[in-house]
CSV table of C-alpha atoms and ligand atoms in Angstrom, one decimal:
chain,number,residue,atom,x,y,z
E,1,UNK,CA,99.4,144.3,183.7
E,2,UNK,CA,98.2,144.9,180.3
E,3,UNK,CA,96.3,142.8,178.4
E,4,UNK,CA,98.9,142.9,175.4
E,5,UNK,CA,102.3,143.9,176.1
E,6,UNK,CA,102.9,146.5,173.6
E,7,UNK,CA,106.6,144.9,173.2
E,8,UNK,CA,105.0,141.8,171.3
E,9,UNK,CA,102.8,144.1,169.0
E,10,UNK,CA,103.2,142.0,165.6
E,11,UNK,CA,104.3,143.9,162.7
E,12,UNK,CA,103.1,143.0,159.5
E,13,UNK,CA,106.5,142.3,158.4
E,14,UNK,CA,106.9,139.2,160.7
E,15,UNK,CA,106.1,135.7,159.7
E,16,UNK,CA,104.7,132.9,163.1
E,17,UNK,CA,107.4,132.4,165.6
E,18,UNK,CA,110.0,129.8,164.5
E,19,UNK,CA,111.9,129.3,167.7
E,20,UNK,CA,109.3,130.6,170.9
E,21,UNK,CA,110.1,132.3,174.0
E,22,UNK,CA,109.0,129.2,176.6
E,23,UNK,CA,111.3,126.9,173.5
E,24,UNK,CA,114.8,129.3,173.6
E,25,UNK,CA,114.2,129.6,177.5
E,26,UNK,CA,114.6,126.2,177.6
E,27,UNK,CA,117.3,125.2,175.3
E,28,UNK,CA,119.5,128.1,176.7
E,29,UNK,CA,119.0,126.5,180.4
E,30,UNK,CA,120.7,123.0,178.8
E,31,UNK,CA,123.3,125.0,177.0
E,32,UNK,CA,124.2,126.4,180.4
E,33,UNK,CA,124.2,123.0,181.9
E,34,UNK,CA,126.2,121.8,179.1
E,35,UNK,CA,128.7,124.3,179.5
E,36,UNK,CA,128.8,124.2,183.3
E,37,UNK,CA,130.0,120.6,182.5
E,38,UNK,CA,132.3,121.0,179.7
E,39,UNK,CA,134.9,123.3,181.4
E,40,UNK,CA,135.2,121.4,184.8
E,41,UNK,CA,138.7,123.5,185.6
E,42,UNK,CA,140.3,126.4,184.6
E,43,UNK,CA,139.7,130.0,183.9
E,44,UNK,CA,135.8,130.5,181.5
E,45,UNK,CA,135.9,133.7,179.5
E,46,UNK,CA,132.9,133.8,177.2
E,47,UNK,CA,133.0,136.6,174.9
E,48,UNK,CA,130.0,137.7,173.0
E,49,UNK,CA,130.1,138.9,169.3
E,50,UNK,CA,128.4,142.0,169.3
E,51,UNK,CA,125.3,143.4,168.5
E,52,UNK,CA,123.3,140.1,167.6
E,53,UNK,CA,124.6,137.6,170.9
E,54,UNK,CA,123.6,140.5,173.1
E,55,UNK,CA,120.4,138.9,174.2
E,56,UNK,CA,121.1,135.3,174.2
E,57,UNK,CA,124.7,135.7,176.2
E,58,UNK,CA,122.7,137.4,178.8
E,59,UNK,CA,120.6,134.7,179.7
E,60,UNK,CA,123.3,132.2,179.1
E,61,UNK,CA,125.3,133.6,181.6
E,62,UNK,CA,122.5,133.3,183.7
E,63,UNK,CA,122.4,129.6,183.3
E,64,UNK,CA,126.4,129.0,183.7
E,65,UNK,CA,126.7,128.1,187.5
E,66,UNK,CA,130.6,127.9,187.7
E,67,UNK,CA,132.3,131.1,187.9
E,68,UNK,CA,133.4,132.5,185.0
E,69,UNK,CA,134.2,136.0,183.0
E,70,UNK,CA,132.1,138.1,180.0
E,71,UNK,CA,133.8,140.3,177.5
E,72,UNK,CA,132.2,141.3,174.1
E,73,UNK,CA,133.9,142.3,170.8
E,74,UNK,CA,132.6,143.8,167.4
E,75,UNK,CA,134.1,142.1,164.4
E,76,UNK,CA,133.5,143.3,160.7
E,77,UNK,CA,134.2,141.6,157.4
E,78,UNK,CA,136.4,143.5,154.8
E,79,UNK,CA,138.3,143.3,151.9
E,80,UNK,CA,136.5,140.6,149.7
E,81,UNK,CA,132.9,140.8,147.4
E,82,UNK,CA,132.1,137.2,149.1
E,83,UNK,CA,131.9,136.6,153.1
E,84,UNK,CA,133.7,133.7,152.3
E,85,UNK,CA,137.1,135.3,151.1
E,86,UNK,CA,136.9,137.9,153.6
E,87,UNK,CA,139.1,138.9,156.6
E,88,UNK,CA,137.9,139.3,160.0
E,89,UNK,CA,139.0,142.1,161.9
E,90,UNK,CA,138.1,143.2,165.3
E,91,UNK,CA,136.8,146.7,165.4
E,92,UNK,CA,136.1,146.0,169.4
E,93,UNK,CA,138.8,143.5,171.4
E,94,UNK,CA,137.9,141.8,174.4
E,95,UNK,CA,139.6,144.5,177.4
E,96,UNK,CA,140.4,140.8,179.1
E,97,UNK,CA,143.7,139.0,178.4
E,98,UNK,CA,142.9,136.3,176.6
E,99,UNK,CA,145.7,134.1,177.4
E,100,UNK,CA,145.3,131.7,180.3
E,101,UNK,CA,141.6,131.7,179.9
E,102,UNK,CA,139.4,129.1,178.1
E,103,UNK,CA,137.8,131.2,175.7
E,104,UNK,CA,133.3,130.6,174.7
E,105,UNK,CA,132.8,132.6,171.5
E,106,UNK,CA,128.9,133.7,171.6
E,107,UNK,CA,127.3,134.0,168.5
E,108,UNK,CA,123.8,134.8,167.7
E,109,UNK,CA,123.6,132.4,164.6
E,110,UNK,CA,126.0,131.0,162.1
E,111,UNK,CA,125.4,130.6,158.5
E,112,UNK,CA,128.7,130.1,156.8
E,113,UNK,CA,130.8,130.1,160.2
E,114,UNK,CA,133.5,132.3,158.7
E,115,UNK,CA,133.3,134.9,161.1
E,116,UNK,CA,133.4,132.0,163.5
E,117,UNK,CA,136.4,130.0,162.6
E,118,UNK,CA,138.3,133.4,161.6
E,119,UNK,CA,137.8,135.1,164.6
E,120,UNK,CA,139.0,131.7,166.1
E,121,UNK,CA,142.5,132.2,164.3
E,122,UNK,CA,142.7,135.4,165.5
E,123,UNK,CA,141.5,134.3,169.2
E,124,UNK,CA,144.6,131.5,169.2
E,125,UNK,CA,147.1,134.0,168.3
E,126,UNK,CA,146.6,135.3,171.9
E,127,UNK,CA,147.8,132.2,173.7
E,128,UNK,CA,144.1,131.0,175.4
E,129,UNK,CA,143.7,127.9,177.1
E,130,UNK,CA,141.3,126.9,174.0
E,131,UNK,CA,138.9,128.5,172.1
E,132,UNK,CA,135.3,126.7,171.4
E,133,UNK,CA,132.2,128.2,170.3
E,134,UNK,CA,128.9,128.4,171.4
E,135,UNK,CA,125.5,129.7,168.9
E,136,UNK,CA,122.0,130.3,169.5
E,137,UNK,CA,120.8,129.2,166.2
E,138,UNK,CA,123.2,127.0,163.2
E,139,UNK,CA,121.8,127.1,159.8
E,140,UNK,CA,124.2,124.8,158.7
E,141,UNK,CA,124.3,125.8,155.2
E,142,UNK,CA,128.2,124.7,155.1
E,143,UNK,CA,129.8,121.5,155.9
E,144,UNK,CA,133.6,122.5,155.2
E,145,UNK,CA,133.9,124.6,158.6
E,146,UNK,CA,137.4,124.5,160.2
E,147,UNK,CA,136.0,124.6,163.5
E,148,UNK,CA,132.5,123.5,164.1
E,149,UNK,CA,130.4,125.5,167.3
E,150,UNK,CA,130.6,123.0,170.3
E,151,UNK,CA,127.3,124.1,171.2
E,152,UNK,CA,124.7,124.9,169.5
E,153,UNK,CA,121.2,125.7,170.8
E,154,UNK,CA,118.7,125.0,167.4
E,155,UNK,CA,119.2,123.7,163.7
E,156,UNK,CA,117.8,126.9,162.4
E,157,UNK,CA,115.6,127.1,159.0
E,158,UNK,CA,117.7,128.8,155.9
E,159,UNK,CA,115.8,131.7,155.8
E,160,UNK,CA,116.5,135.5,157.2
E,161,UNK,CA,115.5,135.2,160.9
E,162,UNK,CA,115.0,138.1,163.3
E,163,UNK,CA,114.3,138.8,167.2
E,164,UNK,CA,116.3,137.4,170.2
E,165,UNK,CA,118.9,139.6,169.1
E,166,UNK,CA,118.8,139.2,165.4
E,167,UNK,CA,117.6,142.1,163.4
E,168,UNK,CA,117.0,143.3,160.4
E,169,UNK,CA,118.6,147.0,159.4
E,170,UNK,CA,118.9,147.1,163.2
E,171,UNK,CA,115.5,146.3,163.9
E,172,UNK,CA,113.4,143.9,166.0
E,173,UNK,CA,116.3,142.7,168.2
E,174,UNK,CA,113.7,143.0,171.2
E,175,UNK,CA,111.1,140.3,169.8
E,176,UNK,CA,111.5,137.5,173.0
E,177,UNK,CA,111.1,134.8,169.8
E,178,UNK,CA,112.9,134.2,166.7
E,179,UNK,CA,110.8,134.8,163.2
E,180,UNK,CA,111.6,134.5,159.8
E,181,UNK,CA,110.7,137.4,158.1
E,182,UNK,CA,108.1,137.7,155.3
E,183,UNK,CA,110.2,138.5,151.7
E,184,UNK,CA,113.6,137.6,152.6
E,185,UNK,CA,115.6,134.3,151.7
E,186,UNK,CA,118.4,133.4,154.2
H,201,LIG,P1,128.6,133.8,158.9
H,201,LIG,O1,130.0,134.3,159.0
H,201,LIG,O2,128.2,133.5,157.5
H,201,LIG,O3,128.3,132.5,159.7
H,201,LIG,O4,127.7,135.0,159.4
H,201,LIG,C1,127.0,134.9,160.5
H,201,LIG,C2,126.4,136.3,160.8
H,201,LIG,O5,125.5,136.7,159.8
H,201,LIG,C3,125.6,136.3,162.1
H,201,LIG,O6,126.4,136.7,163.2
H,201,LIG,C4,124.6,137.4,161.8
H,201,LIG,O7,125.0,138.6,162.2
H,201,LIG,C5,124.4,137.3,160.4
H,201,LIG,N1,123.2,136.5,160.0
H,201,LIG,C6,123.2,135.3,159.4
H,201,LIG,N2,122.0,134.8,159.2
H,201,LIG,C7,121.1,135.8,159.7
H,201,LIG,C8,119.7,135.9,159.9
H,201,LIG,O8,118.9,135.0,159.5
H,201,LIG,N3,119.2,137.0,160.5
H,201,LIG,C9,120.0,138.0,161.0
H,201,LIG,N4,121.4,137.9,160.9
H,201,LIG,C10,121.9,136.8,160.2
H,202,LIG,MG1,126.3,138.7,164.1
């Protein structure tokens, strides 16, 4: 082994680890458990919002001991100058049927929650069981949500964070740690 994995090479752009590796292990562990006890019957579908949940829904899954299903979709935001007038629309669906299942949204982090809670009208059309949601990181910067995530795996700074998934112009989605980083306001 190395002395210095060349994965966690700092770049100068990248402010001291807000949430670390050894912290998010942990947390995502006692999401799972959560979870596990949550849904004690019925059919789990968790589906993860692509790109940003791609990291944490893995280890999630991990952590989820009953048996349950993964499917991803891609959402995008369109036809407003403000995130919070726009419309959701899926640009990947779930290939699983919805309906029957109780369906976990994944989401990396939420800052307004409108992609959440729309996605979530969207989700209900299609006859589930339920639809809850479940985010790494909540920066809680609105208290007006429709639906609020059921779990929620840190209170996250209001500042733009990368790694564990999160990037910035599609990089540093492989840090293991979450960092703000340096010149950027949430
Ligand atoms: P919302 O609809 O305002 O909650 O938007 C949430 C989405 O914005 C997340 O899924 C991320 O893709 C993105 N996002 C919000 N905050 C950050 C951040 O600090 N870093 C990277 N992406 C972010
Ligand atoms: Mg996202």
């Amino acid at each position: 082994m190395p002395a210095e994995n060349p994965l966690l090479a700092r770049n100068d752009d990248i402010g001291a680890a807000i949430f670390d590796e050894a912290t998010i292990a942990r947390r995502v562990r006692e999401l799972g458990r959560e979870i596990n006890g949550y849904y004690d019957s019925g059919e789990l579908l968790l589906v993860g919002l692509l790109k940003g949940s791609f990291i944490f829904l893995a280890d999630l899954v991990r952590n989820i001991e009953r048996a349950h299903k993964v499917d991803f979709c891609i959402a995008a935001s369109y036809g407003a100058d403000t995130k919070s007038s726009g419309t959701v629309k899926l640009l990947y669906e779930p290939d699983i049927c919805l309906a029957g299942h109780h369906v976990l949204l994944v989401e990396d982090i939420v800052e307004t929650g409108c992609t959440l809670n729309r996605l979530a009208d969207v989700f209900e059309e299609r006859g589930p069981e339920s639809v809850e949601f479940a985010t790494l990181m909540h920066k809680r910067v609105t208290s007006t949500l429709a639906k609020e995530p059921r779990f929620v795996g840190f209170d996250a700074p209001q500042e733009f964070l990368v790694g564990y998934g999160l990037d910035y112009d599609e990089r540093y989605r492989h840090l293991p740690f979450v960092a703000g980083l340096k010149g950027q306001d949430g």
